[in-house]
Amino acid sequence: RFLTTIDKRIALQRKTIEDLKIFKEGLLKEIINSFNEAPKVPLSYFASIINGYAFNPQQYSDAGKYKVVTIGNVDGSKYGNFTNMKYVQELPANLQDEQIISKGDILISMTGNVGRVSICPIENALLNQRVALLKLKEKYSSYKELIYQVISSPLFENSMNSLGQGAAQKNIGIDDILSFKVPNIKFDAVSHNKVNLLSNIDFLIQEEIDILPILMKIKQWLLKNLFV
């Protein structure tokens, strides 16, 4: 009975996460539609793109000072999947300063599942090839959360998928990303509150996601110990 209860609790937790994601997706669509009166401009109006460095796999190690961010880390959730990382001990000699990722930078996948967007949650991270770093222009630095919310929508991912080239796996380029049209809104108190609402829902979703592995560990412990 206890195991059955835990299974039901795990199922409820998964449903809670999915329901929150669906709610957020609908709210995001509604908020973006509320910006429709604003003129549309290409993403290049607000930002530029930094390409990743082509690391040699022989440079990787099981541990090291720097973490290498690959496409697999940019899974479309707000803070990505940074549990499985590749490491390098030293910076490559020809690595550009802009290819060193700061915590909070916006990342976009350019190969495979193209158009997925995540925010880097870690320090000492390096940008691998086929991962794009969206670098906001200085005067638009306060727009970061707004831009993230707009391009994390299914509209952006679907657009990038439609532009993807390649037979074995899709690829998009810098121009594909920067040509995506976004509303050029006045970032006033009203729009700021809308963005904060979306950000708070993201925080709530992440809290619920963090509970799930704890419930799974409880179930594993029970299975291991109840029948000893």
mmCIF file of C-alpha atoms in Angstrom:
data_model
loop_
_atom_site.group_PDB
_atom_site.id
_atom_site.type_symbol
_atom_site.label_atom_id
_atom_site.label_comp_id
_atom_site.label_asym_id
_atom_site.label_seq_id
_atom_site.Cartn_x
_atom_site.Cartn_y
_atom_site.Cartn_z
ATOM 1 C CA ARG A 1 0.000 0.000 0.000
ATOM 2 C CA PHE A 2 2.808 2.369 0.846
ATOM 3 C CA LEU A 3 4.537 1.692 -2.474
ATOM 4 C CA THR A 4 1.260 2.233 -4.287
ATOM 5 C CA THR A 5 0.859 5.553 -2.455
ATOM 6 C CA ILE A 6 4.373 6.610 -3.472
ATOM 7 C CA ASP A 7 3.648 5.657 -7.107
ATOM 8 C CA LYS A 8 0.495 7.772 -7.037
ATOM 9 C CA ARG A 9 2.441 10.678 -5.500
ATOM 10 C CA ILE A 10 5.093 10.425 -8.226
ATOM 11 C CA ALA A 11 2.404 10.355 -10.919
ATOM 12 C CA LEU A 12 0.730 13.397 -9.330
ATOM 13 C CA GLN A 13 4.063 15.234 -9.247
ATOM 14 C CA ARG A 14 4.632 14.580 -12.946
ATOM 15 C CA LYS A 15 1.107 15.765 -13.738
ATOM 16 C CA THR A 16 1.648 18.916 -11.665
ATOM 17 C CA ILE A 17 4.794 19.703 -13.666
ATOM 18 C CA GLU A 18 3.065 19.096 -16.993
ATOM 19 C CA ASP A 19 0.016 21.127 -15.980
ATOM 20 C CA LEU A 20 2.217 24.054 -14.960
ATOM 21 C CA LYS A 21 4.095 23.859 -18.264
ATOM 22 C CA ILE A 22 0.827 23.855 -20.213
ATOM 23 C CA PHE A 23 -0.472 26.782 -18.138
ATOM 24 C CA LYS A 24 2.747 28.721 -18.719
ATOM 25 C CA GLU A 25 2.682 28.001 -22.452
ATOM 26 C CA GLY A 26 -0.860 29.347 -22.733
ATOM 27 C CA LEU A 27 -0.057 32.401 -20.637
ATOM 28 C CA LEU A 28 3.098 33.079 -22.655
ATOM 29 C CA LYS A 29 1.103 32.920 -25.883
ATOM 30 C CA GLU A 30 -1.465 35.318 -24.452
ATOM 31 C CA ILE A 31 1.214 37.777 -23.300
ATOM 32 C CA ILE A 32 3.051 37.662 -26.630
ATOM 33 C CA ASN A 33 -0.263 38.314 -28.387
ATOM 34 C CA SER A 34 -0.780 41.325 -26.132
ATOM 35 C CA PHE A 35 2.418 42.768 -27.631
ATOM 36 C CA ASN A 36 1.078 42.434 -31.182
ATOM 37 C CA GLU A 37 0.464 46.152 -31.523
ATOM 38 C CA ALA A 38 4.189 46.757 -31.138
ATOM 39 C CA PRO A 39 6.213 46.734 -34.373
ATOM 40 C CA LYS A 40 8.170 43.533 -35.077
ATOM 41 C CA VAL A 41 11.943 43.700 -35.448
ATOM 42 C CA PRO A 42 14.532 40.967 -36.074
ATOM 43 C CA LEU A 43 16.271 39.569 -33.019
ATOM 44 C CA SER A 44 19.467 41.161 -34.349
ATOM 45 C CA TYR A 45 17.975 44.513 -33.279
ATOM 46 C CA PHE A 46 18.537 43.472 -29.651
ATOM 47 C CA ALA A 47 21.400 40.999 -29.782
ATOM 48 C CA SER A 48 24.213 39.252 -31.598
ATOM 49 C CA ILE A 49 25.261 35.589 -31.640
ATOM 50 C CA ILE A 50 28.498 34.055 -30.401
ATOM 51 C CA ASN A 51 29.476 30.728 -32.004
ATOM 52 C CA GLY A 52 30.994 27.924 -29.966
ATOM 53 C CA TYR A 53 34.570 26.636 -30.014
ATOM 54 C CA ALA A 54 35.425 23.383 -31.810
ATOM 55 C CA PHE A 55 36.898 21.369 -28.938
ATOM 56 C CA ASN A 56 38.984 18.295 -29.661
ATOM 57 C CA PRO A 57 37.516 15.344 -27.738
ATOM 58 C CA GLN A 58 41.051 14.475 -26.646
ATOM 59 C CA GLN A 59 40.983 17.670 -24.570
ATOM 60 C CA TYR A 60 38.151 16.359 -22.391
ATOM 61 C CA SER A 61 38.633 14.862 -18.955
ATOM 62 C CA ASP A 62 36.403 13.483 -16.199
ATOM 63 C CA ALA A 63 37.162 16.525 -14.078
ATOM 64 C CA GLY A 64 38.703 19.917 -14.615
ATOM 65 C CA LYS A 65 38.468 23.613 -13.914
ATOM 66 C CA TYR A 66 36.184 24.408 -16.860
ATOM 67 C CA LYS A 67 32.893 22.806 -17.901
ATOM 68 C CA VAL A 68 32.150 22.488 -21.637
ATOM 69 C CA VAL A 69 28.535 23.280 -22.531
ATOM 70 C CA THR A 70 27.298 21.064 -25.358
ATOM 71 C CA ILE A 71 23.989 20.749 -27.224
ATOM 72 C CA GLY A 72 22.891 18.034 -24.793
ATOM 73 C CA ASN A 73 22.917 20.553 -21.940
ATOM 74 C CA VAL A 74 20.546 22.893 -23.800
ATOM 75 C CA ASP A 75 17.390 20.777 -23.492
ATOM 76 C CA GLY A 76 14.767 23.520 -23.633
ATOM 77 C CA SER A 77 14.089 23.702 -19.901
ATOM 78 C CA LYS A 78 14.872 27.084 -18.399
ATOM 79 C CA TYR A 79 18.125 26.057 -16.723
ATOM 80 C CA GLY A 80 18.952 23.132 -18.986
ATOM 81 C CA ASN A 81 20.417 19.786 -18.003
ATOM 82 C CA PHE A 82 23.846 20.380 -16.530
ATOM 83 C CA THR A 83 24.235 17.139 -14.575
ATOM 84 C CA ASN A 84 26.392 15.381 -17.184
ATOM 85 C CA MET A 85 29.253 17.648 -18.187
ATOM 86 C CA LYS A 86 32.503 17.430 -20.110
ATOM 87 C CA TYR A 87 35.555 19.138 -18.603
ATOM 88 C CA VAL A 88 38.836 20.685 -19.690
ATOM 89 C CA GLN A 89 41.642 21.629 -17.354
ATOM 90 C CA GLU A 90 42.999 24.588 -19.335
ATOM 91 C CA LEU A 91 41.620 27.142 -21.770
ATOM 92 C CA PRO A 92 42.606 26.464 -25.408
ATOM 93 C CA ALA A 93 45.091 29.034 -26.644
ATOM 94 C CA ASN A 94 42.817 30.310 -29.434
ATOM 95 C CA LEU A 95 39.579 30.355 -27.422
ATOM 96 C CA GLN A 96 37.896 33.768 -27.668
ATOM 97 C CA ASP A 97 36.934 35.618 -24.496
ATOM 98 C CA GLU A 98 33.313 35.719 -25.684
ATOM 99 C CA GLN A 99 33.240 31.895 -25.780
ATOM 100 C CA ILE A 100 33.546 31.868 -21.984
ATOM 101 C CA ILE A 101 29.941 31.671 -20.754
ATOM 102 C CA SER A 102 28.691 33.718 -17.828
ATOM 103 C CA LYS A 103 26.037 32.465 -15.449
ATOM 104 C CA GLY A 104 22.695 33.690 -16.787
ATOM 105 C CA ASP A 105 23.659 33.711 -20.479
ATOM 106 C CA ILE A 106 21.007 32.594 -22.981
ATOM 107 C CA LEU A 107 21.971 29.499 -25.019
ATOM 108 C CA ILE A 108 20.354 28.097 -28.192
ATOM 109 C CA SER A 109 20.832 24.676 -29.802
ATOM 110 C CA MET A 110 21.835 24.836 -33.487
ATOM 111 C CA THR A 111 22.025 21.132 -34.393
ATOM 112 C CA GLY A 112 19.657 18.198 -33.879
ATOM 113 C CA ASN A 113 16.774 19.490 -31.775
ATOM 114 C CA VAL A 114 17.283 23.010 -33.091
ATOM 115 C CA GLY A 115 15.804 26.078 -31.463
ATOM 116 C CA ARG A 116 15.870 24.825 -27.887
ATOM 117 C CA VAL A 117 16.648 27.621 -25.434
ATOM 118 C CA SER A 118 18.102 27.397 -21.920
ATOM 119 C CA ILE A 119 19.861 29.724 -19.495
ATOM 120 C CA CYS A 120 23.308 28.743 -18.226
ATOM 121 C CA PRO A 121 23.100 28.214 -14.430
ATOM 122 C CA ILE A 122 26.829 27.666 -13.798
ATOM 123 C CA GLU A 123 30.153 29.499 -13.743
ATOM 124 C CA ASN A 124 33.445 28.540 -15.461
ATOM 125 C CA ALA A 125 31.609 27.262 -18.534
ATOM 126 C CA LEU A 126 32.882 27.192 -22.115
ATOM 127 C CA LEU A 127 30.797 27.328 -25.285
ATOM 128 C CA ASN A 128 31.069 24.268 -27.523
ATOM 129 C CA GLN A 129 30.437 24.336 -31.270
ATOM 130 C CA ARG A 130 26.823 24.305 -32.515
ATOM 131 C CA VAL A 131 25.659 25.993 -29.316
ATOM 132 C CA ALA A 132 24.829 29.665 -29.814
ATOM 133 C CA LEU A 133 25.222 32.270 -27.091
ATOM 134 C CA LEU A 134 22.778 35.156 -27.434
ATOM 135 C CA LYS A 135 24.620 38.323 -26.455
ATOM 136 C CA LEU A 136 22.349 41.295 -25.790
ATOM 137 C CA LYS A 137 23.528 44.728 -26.803
ATOM 138 C CA GLU A 138 24.501 46.842 -23.811
ATOM 139 C CA LYS A 139 21.539 49.218 -24.072
ATOM 140 C CA TYR A 140 19.132 46.265 -24.073
ATOM 141 C CA SER A 141 20.685 44.336 -21.185
ATOM 142 C CA SER A 142 17.527 44.871 -19.092
ATOM 143 C CA TYR A 143 15.519 43.000 -21.768
ATOM 144 C CA LYS A 144 17.199 39.650 -21.055
ATOM 145 C CA GLU A 145 14.248 37.973 -19.328
ATOM 146 C CA LEU A 146 11.803 39.348 -21.890
ATOM 147 C CA ILE A 147 13.902 38.080 -24.818
ATOM 148 C CA TYR A 148 14.327 34.714 -23.113
ATOM 149 C CA GLN A 149 10.572 34.362 -22.601
ATOM 150 C CA VAL A 150 9.814 35.252 -26.237
ATOM 151 C CA ILE A 151 12.331 32.856 -27.793
ATOM 152 C CA SER A 152 11.611 30.040 -25.321
ATOM 153 C CA SER A 153 8.109 29.870 -26.787
ATOM 154 C CA PRO A 154 7.097 27.026 -29.158
ATOM 155 C CA LEU A 155 6.767 29.693 -31.866
ATOM 156 C CA PHE A 156 10.539 30.185 -31.926
ATOM 157 C CA GLU A 157 11.404 26.478 -31.771
ATOM 158 C CA ASN A 158 8.888 25.675 -34.514
ATOM 159 C CA SER A 159 10.307 28.473 -36.663
ATOM 160 C CA MET A 160 13.858 27.166 -36.245
ATOM 161 C CA ASN A 161 12.717 23.625 -37.044
ATOM 162 C CA SER A 162 11.125 24.833 -40.275
ATOM 163 C CA LEU A 163 14.416 26.518 -41.229
ATOM 164 C CA GLY A 164 16.597 23.536 -40.278
ATOM 165 C CA GLN A 165 18.716 22.039 -43.047
ATOM 166 C CA GLY A 166 20.245 18.570 -43.289
ATOM 167 C CA ALA A 167 19.206 14.978 -43.892
ATOM 168 C CA ALA A 168 20.644 13.095 -40.894
ATOM 169 C CA GLN A 169 19.992 15.934 -38.453
ATOM 170 C CA LYS A 170 18.795 19.503 -38.717
ATOM 171 C CA ASN A 171 21.116 22.492 -38.573
ATOM 172 C CA ILE A 172 20.388 26.190 -38.313
ATOM 173 C CA GLY A 173 22.695 29.158 -38.758
ATOM 174 C CA ILE A 174 23.292 32.463 -37.027
ATOM 175 C CA ASP A 175 21.192 34.340 -39.582
ATOM 176 C CA ASP A 176 18.235 32.008 -38.965
ATOM 177 C CA ILE A 177 18.251 32.929 -35.285
ATOM 178 C CA LEU A 178 18.885 36.643 -35.703
ATOM 179 C CA SER A 179 16.208 37.060 -38.361
ATOM 180 C CA PHE A 180 13.451 35.780 -36.048
ATOM 181 C CA LYS A 181 10.951 38.604 -35.513
ATOM 182 C CA VAL A 182 10.232 39.755 -31.963
ATOM 183 C CA PRO A 183 7.971 42.567 -30.717
ATOM 184 C CA ASN A 184 9.806 45.854 -30.169
ATOM 185 C CA ILE A 185 7.883 46.783 -27.053
ATOM 186 C CA LYS A 186 8.368 49.651 -24.660
ATOM 187 C CA PHE A 187 9.682 47.983 -21.526
ATOM 188 C CA ASP A 188 7.385 49.802 -19.112
ATOM 189 C CA ALA A 189 5.886 48.758 -15.767
ATOM 190 C CA VAL A 190 3.077 46.751 -17.404
ATOM 191 C CA SER A 191 5.355 44.666 -19.641
ATOM 192 C CA HIS A 192 7.818 44.296 -16.762
ATOM 193 C CA ASN A 193 5.068 42.809 -14.568
ATOM 194 C CA LYS A 194 4.038 40.392 -17.327
ATOM 195 C CA VAL A 195 7.612 39.165 -17.697
ATOM 196 C CA ASN A 196 7.992 38.838 -13.924
ATOM 197 C CA LEU A 197 4.839 36.698 -13.833
ATOM 198 C CA LEU A 198 6.300 34.315 -16.423
ATOM 199 C CA SER A 199 9.595 34.217 -14.549
ATOM 200 C CA ASN A 200 7.821 33.362 -11.279
ATOM 201 C CA ILE A 201 5.981 30.493 -12.980
ATOM 202 C CA ASP A 202 9.349 29.225 -14.282
ATOM 203 C CA PHE A 203 10.624 29.270 -10.699
ATOM 204 C CA LEU A 204 7.571 27.328 -9.515
ATOM 205 C CA ILE A 205 7.987 24.746 -12.295
ATOM 206 C CA GLN A 206 11.642 24.255 -11.332
ATOM 207 C CA GLU A 207 10.695 23.782 -7.676
ATOM 208 C CA GLU A 208 8.250 21.026 -8.652
ATOM 209 C CA ILE A 209 10.843 19.422 -10.951
ATOM 210 C CA ASP A 210 13.349 19.353 -8.067
ATOM 211 C CA ILE A 211 10.883 17.405 -5.891
ATOM 212 C CA LEU A 212 10.510 14.548 -8.407
ATOM 213 C CA PRO A 213 13.981 12.926 -7.960
ATOM 214 C CA ILE A 214 13.501 13.050 -4.175
ATOM 215 C CA LEU A 215 10.290 11.043 -4.515
ATOM 216 C CA MET A 216 12.059 8.608 -6.860
ATOM 217 C CA LYS A 217 14.840 8.103 -4.304
ATOM 218 C CA ILE A 218 12.275 7.406 -1.590
ATOM 219 C CA LYS A 219 10.688 4.738 -3.769
ATOM 220 C CA GLN A 220 14.091 3.187 -4.553
ATOM 221 C CA TRP A 221 14.953 3.100 -0.853
ATOM 222 C CA LEU A 222 11.644 1.424 -0.044
ATOM 223 C CA LEU A 223 12.096 -1.210 -2.751
ATOM 224 C CA LYS A 224 15.587 -1.934 -1.461
ATOM 225 C CA ASN A 225 14.737 -2.114 2.240
ATOM 226 C CA LEU A 226 11.126 -3.182 2.735
ATOM 227 C CA PHE A 227 11.709 -6.709 1.525
ATOM 228 C CA VAL A 228 15.004 -7.440 3.280
#
